[in-house]
Structure formats: structure tokens, C-alpha cells
PDB file of C-alpha atoms in Angstrom:
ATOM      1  CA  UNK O1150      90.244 365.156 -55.144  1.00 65.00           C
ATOM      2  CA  UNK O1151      90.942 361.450 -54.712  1.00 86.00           C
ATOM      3  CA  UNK O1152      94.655 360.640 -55.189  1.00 92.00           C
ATOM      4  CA  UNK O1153      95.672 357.803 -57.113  1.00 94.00           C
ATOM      5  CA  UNK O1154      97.346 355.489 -55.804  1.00 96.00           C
ATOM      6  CA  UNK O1155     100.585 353.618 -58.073  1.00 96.00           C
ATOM      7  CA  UNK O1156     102.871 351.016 -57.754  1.00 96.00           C
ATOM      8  CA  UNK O1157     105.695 350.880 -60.446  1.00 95.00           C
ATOM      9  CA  UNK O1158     107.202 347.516 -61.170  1.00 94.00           C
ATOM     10  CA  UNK O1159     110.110 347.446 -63.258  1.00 93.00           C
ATOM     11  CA  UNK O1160     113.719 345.149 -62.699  1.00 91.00           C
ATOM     12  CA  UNK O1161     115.659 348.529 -63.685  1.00 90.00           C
ATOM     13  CA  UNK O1162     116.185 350.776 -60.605  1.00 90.00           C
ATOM     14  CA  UNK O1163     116.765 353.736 -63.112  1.00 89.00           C
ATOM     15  CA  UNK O1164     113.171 353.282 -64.953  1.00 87.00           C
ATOM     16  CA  UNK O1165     111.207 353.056 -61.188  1.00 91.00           C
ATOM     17  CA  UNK O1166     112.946 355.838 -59.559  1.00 92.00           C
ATOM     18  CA  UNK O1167     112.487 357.643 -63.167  1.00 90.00           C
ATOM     19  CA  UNK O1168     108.527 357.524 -63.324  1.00 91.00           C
ATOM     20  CA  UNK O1169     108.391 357.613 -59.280  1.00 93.00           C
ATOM     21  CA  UNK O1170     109.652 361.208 -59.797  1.00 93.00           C
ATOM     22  CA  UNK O1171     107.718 361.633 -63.018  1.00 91.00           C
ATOM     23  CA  UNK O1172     104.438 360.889 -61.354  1.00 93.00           C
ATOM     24  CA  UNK O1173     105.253 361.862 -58.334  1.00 94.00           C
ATOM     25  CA  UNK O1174     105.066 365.681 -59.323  1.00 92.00           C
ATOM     26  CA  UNK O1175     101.604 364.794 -60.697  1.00 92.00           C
ATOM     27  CA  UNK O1176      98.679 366.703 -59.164  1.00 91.00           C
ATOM     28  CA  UNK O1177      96.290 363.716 -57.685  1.00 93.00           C
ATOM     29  CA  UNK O1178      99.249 360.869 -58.243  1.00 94.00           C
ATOM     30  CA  UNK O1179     101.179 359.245 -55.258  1.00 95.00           C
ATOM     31  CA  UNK O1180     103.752 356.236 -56.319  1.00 95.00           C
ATOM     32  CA  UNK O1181     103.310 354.179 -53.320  1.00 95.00           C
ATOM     33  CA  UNK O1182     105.825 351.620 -53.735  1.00 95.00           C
ATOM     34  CA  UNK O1183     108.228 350.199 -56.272  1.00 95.00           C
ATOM     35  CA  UNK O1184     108.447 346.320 -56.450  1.00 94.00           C
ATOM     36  CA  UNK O1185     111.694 345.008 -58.590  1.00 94.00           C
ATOM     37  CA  UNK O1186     110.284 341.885 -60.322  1.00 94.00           C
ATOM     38  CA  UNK O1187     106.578 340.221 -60.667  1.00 92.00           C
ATOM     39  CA  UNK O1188     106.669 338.336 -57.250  1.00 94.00           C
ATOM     40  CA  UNK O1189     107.182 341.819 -55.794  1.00 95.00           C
ATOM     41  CA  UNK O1190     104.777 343.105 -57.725  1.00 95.00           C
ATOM     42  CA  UNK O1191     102.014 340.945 -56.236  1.00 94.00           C
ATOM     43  CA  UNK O1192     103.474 340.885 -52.726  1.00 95.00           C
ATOM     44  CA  UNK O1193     103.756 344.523 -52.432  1.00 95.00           C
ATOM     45  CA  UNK O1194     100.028 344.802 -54.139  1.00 94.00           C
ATOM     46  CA  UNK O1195      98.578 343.022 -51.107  1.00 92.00           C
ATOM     47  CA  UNK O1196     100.863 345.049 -48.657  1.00 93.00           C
ATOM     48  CA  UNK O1197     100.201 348.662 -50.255  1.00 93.00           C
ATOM     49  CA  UNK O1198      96.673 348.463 -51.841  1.00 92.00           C
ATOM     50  CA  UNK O1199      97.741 350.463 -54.956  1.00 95.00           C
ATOM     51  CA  UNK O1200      94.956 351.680 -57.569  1.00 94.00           C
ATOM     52  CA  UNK O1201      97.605 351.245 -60.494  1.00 94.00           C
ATOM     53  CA  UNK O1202     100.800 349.035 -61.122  1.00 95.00           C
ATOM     54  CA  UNK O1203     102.704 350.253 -63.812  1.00 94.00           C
ATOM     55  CA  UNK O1204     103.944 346.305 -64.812  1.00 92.00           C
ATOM     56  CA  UNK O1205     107.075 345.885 -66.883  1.00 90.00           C
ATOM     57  CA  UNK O1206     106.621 342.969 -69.348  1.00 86.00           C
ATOM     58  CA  UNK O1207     110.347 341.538 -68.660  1.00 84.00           C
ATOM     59  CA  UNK O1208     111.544 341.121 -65.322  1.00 87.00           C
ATOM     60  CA  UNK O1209     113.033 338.280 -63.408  1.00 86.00           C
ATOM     61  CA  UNK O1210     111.599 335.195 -61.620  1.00 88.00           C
ATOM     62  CA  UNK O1211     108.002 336.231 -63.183  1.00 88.00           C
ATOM     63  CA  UNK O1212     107.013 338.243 -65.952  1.00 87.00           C
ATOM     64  CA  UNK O1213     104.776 340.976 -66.242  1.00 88.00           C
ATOM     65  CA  UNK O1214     101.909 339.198 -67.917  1.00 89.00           C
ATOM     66  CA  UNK O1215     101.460 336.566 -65.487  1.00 91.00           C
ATOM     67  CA  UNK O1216     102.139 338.566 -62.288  1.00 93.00           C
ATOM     68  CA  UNK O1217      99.468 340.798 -64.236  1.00 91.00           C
ATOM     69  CA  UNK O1218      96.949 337.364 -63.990  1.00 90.00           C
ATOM     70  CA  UNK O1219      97.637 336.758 -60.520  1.00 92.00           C
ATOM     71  CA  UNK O1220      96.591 340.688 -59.567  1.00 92.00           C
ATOM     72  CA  UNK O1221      93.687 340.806 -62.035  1.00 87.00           C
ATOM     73  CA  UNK O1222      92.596 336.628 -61.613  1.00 83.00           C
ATOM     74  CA  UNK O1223      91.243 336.608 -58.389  1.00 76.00           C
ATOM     75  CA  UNK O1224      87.407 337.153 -57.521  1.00 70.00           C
ATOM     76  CA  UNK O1225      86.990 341.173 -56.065  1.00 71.00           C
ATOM     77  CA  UNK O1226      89.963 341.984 -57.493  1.00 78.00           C
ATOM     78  CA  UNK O1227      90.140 346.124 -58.330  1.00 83.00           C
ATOM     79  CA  UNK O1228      93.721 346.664 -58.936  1.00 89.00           C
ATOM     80  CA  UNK O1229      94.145 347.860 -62.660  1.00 90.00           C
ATOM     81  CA  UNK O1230      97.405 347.237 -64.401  1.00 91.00           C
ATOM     82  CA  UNK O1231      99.362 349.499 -67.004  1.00 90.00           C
ATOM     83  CA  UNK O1232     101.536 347.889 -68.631  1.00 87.00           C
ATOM     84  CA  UNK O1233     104.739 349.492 -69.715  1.00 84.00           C
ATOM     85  CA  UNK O1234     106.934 348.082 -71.847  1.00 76.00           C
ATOM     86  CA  UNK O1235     109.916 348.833 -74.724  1.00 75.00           C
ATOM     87  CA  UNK O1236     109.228 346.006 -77.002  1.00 65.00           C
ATOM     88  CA  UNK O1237     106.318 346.830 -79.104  1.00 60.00           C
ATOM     89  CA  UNK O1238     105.331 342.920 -80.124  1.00 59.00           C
ATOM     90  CA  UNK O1239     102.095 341.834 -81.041  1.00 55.00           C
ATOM     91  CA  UNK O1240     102.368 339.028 -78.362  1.00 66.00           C
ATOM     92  CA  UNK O1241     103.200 341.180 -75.625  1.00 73.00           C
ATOM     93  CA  UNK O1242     100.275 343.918 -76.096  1.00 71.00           C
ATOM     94  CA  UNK O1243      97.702 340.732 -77.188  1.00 74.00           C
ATOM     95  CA  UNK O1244      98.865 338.566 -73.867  1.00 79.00           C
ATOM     96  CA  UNK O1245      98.883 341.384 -71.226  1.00 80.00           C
ATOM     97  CA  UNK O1246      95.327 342.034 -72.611  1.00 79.00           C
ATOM     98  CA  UNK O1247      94.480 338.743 -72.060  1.00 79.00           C
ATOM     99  CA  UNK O1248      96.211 338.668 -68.714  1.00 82.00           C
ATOM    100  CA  UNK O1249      93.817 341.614 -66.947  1.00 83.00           C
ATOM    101  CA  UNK O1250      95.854 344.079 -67.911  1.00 86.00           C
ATOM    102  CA  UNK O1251      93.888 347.510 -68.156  1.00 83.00           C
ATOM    103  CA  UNK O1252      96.126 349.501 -70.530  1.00 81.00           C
ATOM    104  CA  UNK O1253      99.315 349.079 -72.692  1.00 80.00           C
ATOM    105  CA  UNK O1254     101.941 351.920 -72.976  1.00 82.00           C
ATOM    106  CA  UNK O1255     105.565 352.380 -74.420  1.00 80.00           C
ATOM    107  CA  UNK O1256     108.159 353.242 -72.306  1.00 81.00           C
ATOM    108  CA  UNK O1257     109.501 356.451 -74.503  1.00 82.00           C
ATOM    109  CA  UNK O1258     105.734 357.932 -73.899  1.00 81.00           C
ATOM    110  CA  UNK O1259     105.844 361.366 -72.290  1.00 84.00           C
ATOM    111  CA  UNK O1260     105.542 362.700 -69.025  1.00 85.00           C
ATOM    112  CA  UNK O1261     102.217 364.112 -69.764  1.00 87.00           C
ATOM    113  CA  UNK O1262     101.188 361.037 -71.580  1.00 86.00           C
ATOM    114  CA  UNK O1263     102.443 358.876 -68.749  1.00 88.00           C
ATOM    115  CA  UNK O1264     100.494 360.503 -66.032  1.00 90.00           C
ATOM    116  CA  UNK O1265      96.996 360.688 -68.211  1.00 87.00           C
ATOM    117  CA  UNK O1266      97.659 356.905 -69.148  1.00 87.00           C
ATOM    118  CA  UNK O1267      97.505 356.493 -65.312  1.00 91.00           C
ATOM    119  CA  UNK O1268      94.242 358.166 -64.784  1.00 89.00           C
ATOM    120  CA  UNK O1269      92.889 356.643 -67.809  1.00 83.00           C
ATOM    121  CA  UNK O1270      93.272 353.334 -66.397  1.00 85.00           C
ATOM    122  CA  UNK O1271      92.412 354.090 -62.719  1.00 87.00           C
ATOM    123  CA  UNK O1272      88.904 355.860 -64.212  1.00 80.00           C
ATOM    124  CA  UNK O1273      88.000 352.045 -65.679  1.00 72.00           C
ATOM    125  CA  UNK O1274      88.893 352.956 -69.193  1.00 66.00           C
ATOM    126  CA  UNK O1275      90.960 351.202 -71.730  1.00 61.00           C
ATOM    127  CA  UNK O1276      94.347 352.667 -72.799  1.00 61.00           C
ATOM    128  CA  UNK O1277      96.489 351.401 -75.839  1.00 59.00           C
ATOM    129  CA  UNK O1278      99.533 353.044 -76.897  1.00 54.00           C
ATOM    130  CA  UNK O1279      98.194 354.597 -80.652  1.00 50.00           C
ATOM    131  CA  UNK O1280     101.124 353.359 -82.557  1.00 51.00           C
ATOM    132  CA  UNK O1281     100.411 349.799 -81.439  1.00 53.00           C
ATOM    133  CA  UNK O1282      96.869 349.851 -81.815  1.00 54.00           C
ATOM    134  CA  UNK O1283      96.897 348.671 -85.860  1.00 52.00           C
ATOM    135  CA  UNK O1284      99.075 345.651 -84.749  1.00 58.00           C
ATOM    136  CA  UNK O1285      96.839 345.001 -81.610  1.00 60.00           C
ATOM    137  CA  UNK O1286      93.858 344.819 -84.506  1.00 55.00           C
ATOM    138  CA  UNK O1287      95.968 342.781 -86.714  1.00 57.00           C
ATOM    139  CA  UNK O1288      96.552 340.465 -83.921  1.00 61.00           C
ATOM    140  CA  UNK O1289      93.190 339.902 -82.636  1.00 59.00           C
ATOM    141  CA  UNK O1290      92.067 339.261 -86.378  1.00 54.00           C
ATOM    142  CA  UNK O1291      94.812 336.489 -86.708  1.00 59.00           C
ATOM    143  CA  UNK O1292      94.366 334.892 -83.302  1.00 57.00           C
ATOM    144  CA  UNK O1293      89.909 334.735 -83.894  1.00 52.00           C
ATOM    145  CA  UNK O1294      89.710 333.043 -86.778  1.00 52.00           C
ATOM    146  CA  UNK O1295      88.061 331.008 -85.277  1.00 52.00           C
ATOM    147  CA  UNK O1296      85.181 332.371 -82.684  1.00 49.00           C
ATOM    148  CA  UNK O1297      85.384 330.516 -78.925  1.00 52.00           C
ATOM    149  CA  UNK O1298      82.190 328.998 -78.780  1.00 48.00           C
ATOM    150  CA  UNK O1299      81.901 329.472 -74.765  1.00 52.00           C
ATOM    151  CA  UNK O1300      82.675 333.095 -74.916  1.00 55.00           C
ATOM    152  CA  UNK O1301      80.142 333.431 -78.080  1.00 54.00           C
ATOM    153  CA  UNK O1302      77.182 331.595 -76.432  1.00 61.00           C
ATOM    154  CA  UNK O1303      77.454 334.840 -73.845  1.00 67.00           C
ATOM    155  CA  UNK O1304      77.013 337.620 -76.049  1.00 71.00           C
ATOM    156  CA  UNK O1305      73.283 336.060 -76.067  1.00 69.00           C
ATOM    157  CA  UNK O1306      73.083 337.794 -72.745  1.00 80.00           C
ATOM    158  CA  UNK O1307      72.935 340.996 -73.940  1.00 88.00           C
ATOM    159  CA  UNK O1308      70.391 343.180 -76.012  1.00 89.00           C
ATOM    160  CA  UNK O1309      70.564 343.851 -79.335  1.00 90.00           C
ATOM    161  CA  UNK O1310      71.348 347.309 -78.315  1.00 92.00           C
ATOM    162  CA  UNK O1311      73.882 346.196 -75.385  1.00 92.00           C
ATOM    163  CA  UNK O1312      75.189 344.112 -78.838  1.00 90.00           C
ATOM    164  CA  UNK O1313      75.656 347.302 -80.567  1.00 90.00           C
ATOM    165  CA  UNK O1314      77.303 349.275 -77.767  1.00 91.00           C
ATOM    166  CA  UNK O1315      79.666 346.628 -77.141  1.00 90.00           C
ATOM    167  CA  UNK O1316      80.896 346.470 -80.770  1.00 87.00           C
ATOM    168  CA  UNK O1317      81.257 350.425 -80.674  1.00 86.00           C
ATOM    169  CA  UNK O1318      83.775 350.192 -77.367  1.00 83.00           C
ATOM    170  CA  UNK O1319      85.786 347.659 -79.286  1.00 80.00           C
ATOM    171  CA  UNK O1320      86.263 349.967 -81.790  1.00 77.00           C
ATOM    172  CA  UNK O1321      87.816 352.312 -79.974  1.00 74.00           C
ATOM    173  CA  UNK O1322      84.594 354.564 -79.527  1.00 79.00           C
ATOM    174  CA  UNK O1323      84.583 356.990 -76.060  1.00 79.00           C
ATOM    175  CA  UNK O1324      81.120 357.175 -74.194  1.00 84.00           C
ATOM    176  CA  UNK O1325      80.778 360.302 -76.142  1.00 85.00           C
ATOM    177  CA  UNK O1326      81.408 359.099 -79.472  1.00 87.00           C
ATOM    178  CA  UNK O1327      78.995 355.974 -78.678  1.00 89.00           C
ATOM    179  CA  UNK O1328      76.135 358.516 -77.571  1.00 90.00           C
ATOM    180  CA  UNK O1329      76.351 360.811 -80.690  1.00 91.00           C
ATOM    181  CA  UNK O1330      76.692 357.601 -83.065  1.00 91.00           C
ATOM    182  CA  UNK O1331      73.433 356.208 -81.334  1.00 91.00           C
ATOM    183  CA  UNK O1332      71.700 359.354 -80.985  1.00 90.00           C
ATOM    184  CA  UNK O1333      71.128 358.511 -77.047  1.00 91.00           C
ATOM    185  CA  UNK O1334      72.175 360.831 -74.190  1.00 91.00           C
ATOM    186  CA  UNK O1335      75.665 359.640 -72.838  1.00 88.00           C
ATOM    187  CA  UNK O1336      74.246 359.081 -69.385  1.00 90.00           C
ATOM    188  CA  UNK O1337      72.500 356.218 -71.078  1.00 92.00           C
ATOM    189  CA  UNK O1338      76.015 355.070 -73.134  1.00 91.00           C
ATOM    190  CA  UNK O1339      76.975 354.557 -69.467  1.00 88.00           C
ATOM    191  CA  UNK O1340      74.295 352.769 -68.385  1.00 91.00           C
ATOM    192  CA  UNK O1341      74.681 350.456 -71.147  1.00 92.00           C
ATOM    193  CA  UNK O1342      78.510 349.871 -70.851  1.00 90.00           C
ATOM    194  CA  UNK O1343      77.605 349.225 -67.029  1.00 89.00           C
ATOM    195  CA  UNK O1344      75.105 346.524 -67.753  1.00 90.00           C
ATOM    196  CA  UNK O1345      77.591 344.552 -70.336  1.00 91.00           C
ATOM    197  CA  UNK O1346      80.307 344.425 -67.959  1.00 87.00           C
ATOM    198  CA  UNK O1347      77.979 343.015 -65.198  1.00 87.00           C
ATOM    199  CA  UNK O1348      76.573 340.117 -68.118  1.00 88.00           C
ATOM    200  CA  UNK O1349      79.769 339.206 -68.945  1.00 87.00           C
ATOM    201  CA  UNK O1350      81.631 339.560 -65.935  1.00 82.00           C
ATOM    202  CA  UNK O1351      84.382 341.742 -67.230  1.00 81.00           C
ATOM    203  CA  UNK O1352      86.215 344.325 -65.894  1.00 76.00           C
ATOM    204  CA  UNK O1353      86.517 347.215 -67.584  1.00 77.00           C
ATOM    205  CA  UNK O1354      86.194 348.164 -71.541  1.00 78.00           C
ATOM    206  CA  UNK O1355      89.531 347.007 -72.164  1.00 74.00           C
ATOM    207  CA  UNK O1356      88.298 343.448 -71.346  1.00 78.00           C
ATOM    208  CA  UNK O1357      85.094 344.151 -73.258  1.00 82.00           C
ATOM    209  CA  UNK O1358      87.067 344.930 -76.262  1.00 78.00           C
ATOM    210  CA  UNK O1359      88.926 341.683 -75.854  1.00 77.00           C
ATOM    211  CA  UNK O1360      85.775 339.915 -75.982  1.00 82.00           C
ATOM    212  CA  UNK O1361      84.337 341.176 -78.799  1.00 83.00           C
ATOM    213  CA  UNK O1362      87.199 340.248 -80.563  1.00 77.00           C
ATOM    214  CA  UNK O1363      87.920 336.974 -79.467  1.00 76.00           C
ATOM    215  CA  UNK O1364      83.929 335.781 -79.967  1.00 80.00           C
ATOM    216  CA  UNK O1365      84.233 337.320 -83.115  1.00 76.00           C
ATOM    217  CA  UNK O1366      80.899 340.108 -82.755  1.00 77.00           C
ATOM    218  CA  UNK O1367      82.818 342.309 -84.998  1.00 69.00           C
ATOM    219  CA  UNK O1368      85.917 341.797 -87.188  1.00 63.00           C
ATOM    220  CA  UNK O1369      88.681 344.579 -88.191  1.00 56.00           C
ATOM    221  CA  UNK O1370      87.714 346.170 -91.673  1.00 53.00           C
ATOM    222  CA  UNK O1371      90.923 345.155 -93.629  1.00 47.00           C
ATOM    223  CA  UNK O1372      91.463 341.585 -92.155  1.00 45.00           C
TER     224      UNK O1372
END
């Protein structure tokens, strides 16, 4: 079994040494490193080659979010982020998206919920923290109004089915869920999800999500 690889960034020596232990007694998990702000963060991600950061949103000299850009930004990149935080904002959870970030998860979560949140996010999946998932819709509603015309002129790339999948991953659908709505085999879900990350140059089906929202290819039922 591969073992994950984490980095935990977090200003608070308490919180780091905290999940270090936490994830440490993890099957398959091995906290690499601790950096103490977001300049550590990305120094320490060069130096240690982590397959996770766990990035606090506040910490000193440079935040979460944008340490989270600089990680995520650069061309190659493969470093997912999970971002952990104890303010649950719309801003925070909408930017860190935006940022590269990978996940999004509470600080109170659980052991258990801390350590699958990890291998969520190092397996290329999305991870949002449930009770901030209606505000993460609500803010992604407000903030597309209006559809970015550069990102929309993309989603011309795909097929009509690629189209489809793409709106089913933004709704929260698993590869599963995707397959039985479809009536496909999920080895084919797969294939699918692999082709629309490649056409739109996105990471993961966190990202994907973000797009869909923000070129407006499917609006939240409410909003």
C-alpha cells in the first residue's frame, strides 16, 4: 500500500502536533513535516514533496489561500491541498476553491473524518465539509450571475455527453452515482471525467465543479 504523504500547516503549534499524532496513527498516512505559516508551507512543499498539505486559512505573513495558489499555480504541479479551517465563511470555502485547493474541512471534524478527508483528496476527489456545502452553493449562485465568457467558450470542447457528466460531478454525484444515473458502466464514468479534466485543463473534480459553476452549465435549484 502506497503511504500518503502530509504536510500540516497551521500557525498554532497545538493544532499541528494535534493532527500530526491524529494522522500519524493512520494506517497508509505519514505527516512529513509541519510548516508554521504559508511561506513555510510552500518552502517546506518543495523540500519534502508531500501528497497533501493540510493549509490553515489564517496564518501569518501569507494566508492559506494564496500559499494554496502558489502550490497549486504552477505548470506540473500535483500537490493537493486540504484546507482546514474554524471559520465556516462563504469567502473562505469559495476562495480556497478558487485558489487550487482540493478539499475544504472544519477543524472540529473527527479523527476518522480527518484521515478519510486526506485520502479523499490524495485519490483526486473533491471533499467539502457537508455542513458548508449549502453555503458553498449559495455562494457560487451569487458570485455567477453573470457567466465568464472565456471559461464558457470552453465547455464547447466537450461532448454533449462529457457536458452531461460534468454537470453531474458538480452536483455532488460519485463515479458511481454518475454511472447508474447514465445507465453506463462506471469504468466509462471514469473515462469521461478523465477526458474533461484533460479539455479543460483542470485538476481534479473539485476544480471541475468550480467550473461548471462559474460558466454557469448548471445553476443551484433554489437560487
Amino acid at each position: 500500500m502506497t503511504t500518503i504523504r502530509v504536510l500540516i500547516a497551521d500557525d498554532q503549534m497545538m493544532v499541528r502536533q494535534g493532527f500530526t499524532v491524529l494522522l500519524n496513527a493512520e494506517p497508509g498516512i505519514e505527516v512529513v513535516g509541519q510548516a508554521v505559516d504559508g511561506i513555510d508551507a510552500v518552502a517546506k512543499t518543495a523540500e519534502l514533496a508531500p501528497d497533501v498539505v493540510l493549509m490553515d486559512v489564517r496564518m501569518p505573513r501569507l494566508g492559506g489561500i494564496e500559499a494554496t495558489r502558489r502550490l497549486t499555480e504552477p505548470a506540473g504541479a500535483t500537490v493537493k491541498v486540504l484546507v482546514l479551517t474554524t471559520f465556516d465563511l462563504d469567502e473562505y470555502v469559495y476562495e480556497a476553491l478558487r485558489a487550487g485547493a482540493s478539499g475544504f474541512l472544519l477543524k472540529d471534524a473527527s479523527a476518522a473524518e480527518l484521515a478519510q478527508a486526506v485520502r479523499v483528496v490524495a485519490a483526486g476527489d473533491a471533499l467539502l465539509a457537508p455542513n458548508i456545502t449549502k453555503r458553498l452553493i449559495a455562494e457560487f449562485s451569487r458570485v455567477t450571475s453573470s457567466p465568464r465568457a472565456p471559461l464558457k467558450d470552453r465547455v464547447g470542447d466537450l461532448t454533449e455527453r462529457e457536458t452531461e457528466v460534468l454537470s453531474l460531478i458538480a452536483q455532488g454525484l460519485s463515479n458511481g452515482e454518475i454511472a447508474e444515473r447514465l445507465v453506463v458502466a462506471e469504468q466509462t464514468v471514469k473515462s469521461h471525467v478523465g477526458r474533461i479534466l484533460v479539455k479543460l485543463g483542470l485538476r481534479d473534480r473539485t476544480q471541475a465543479t468550480v467550473f461548471a459553476y462559474e460558466t454557469g452549465l448548471i445553476r443551484p435549484a433554489g437560487y
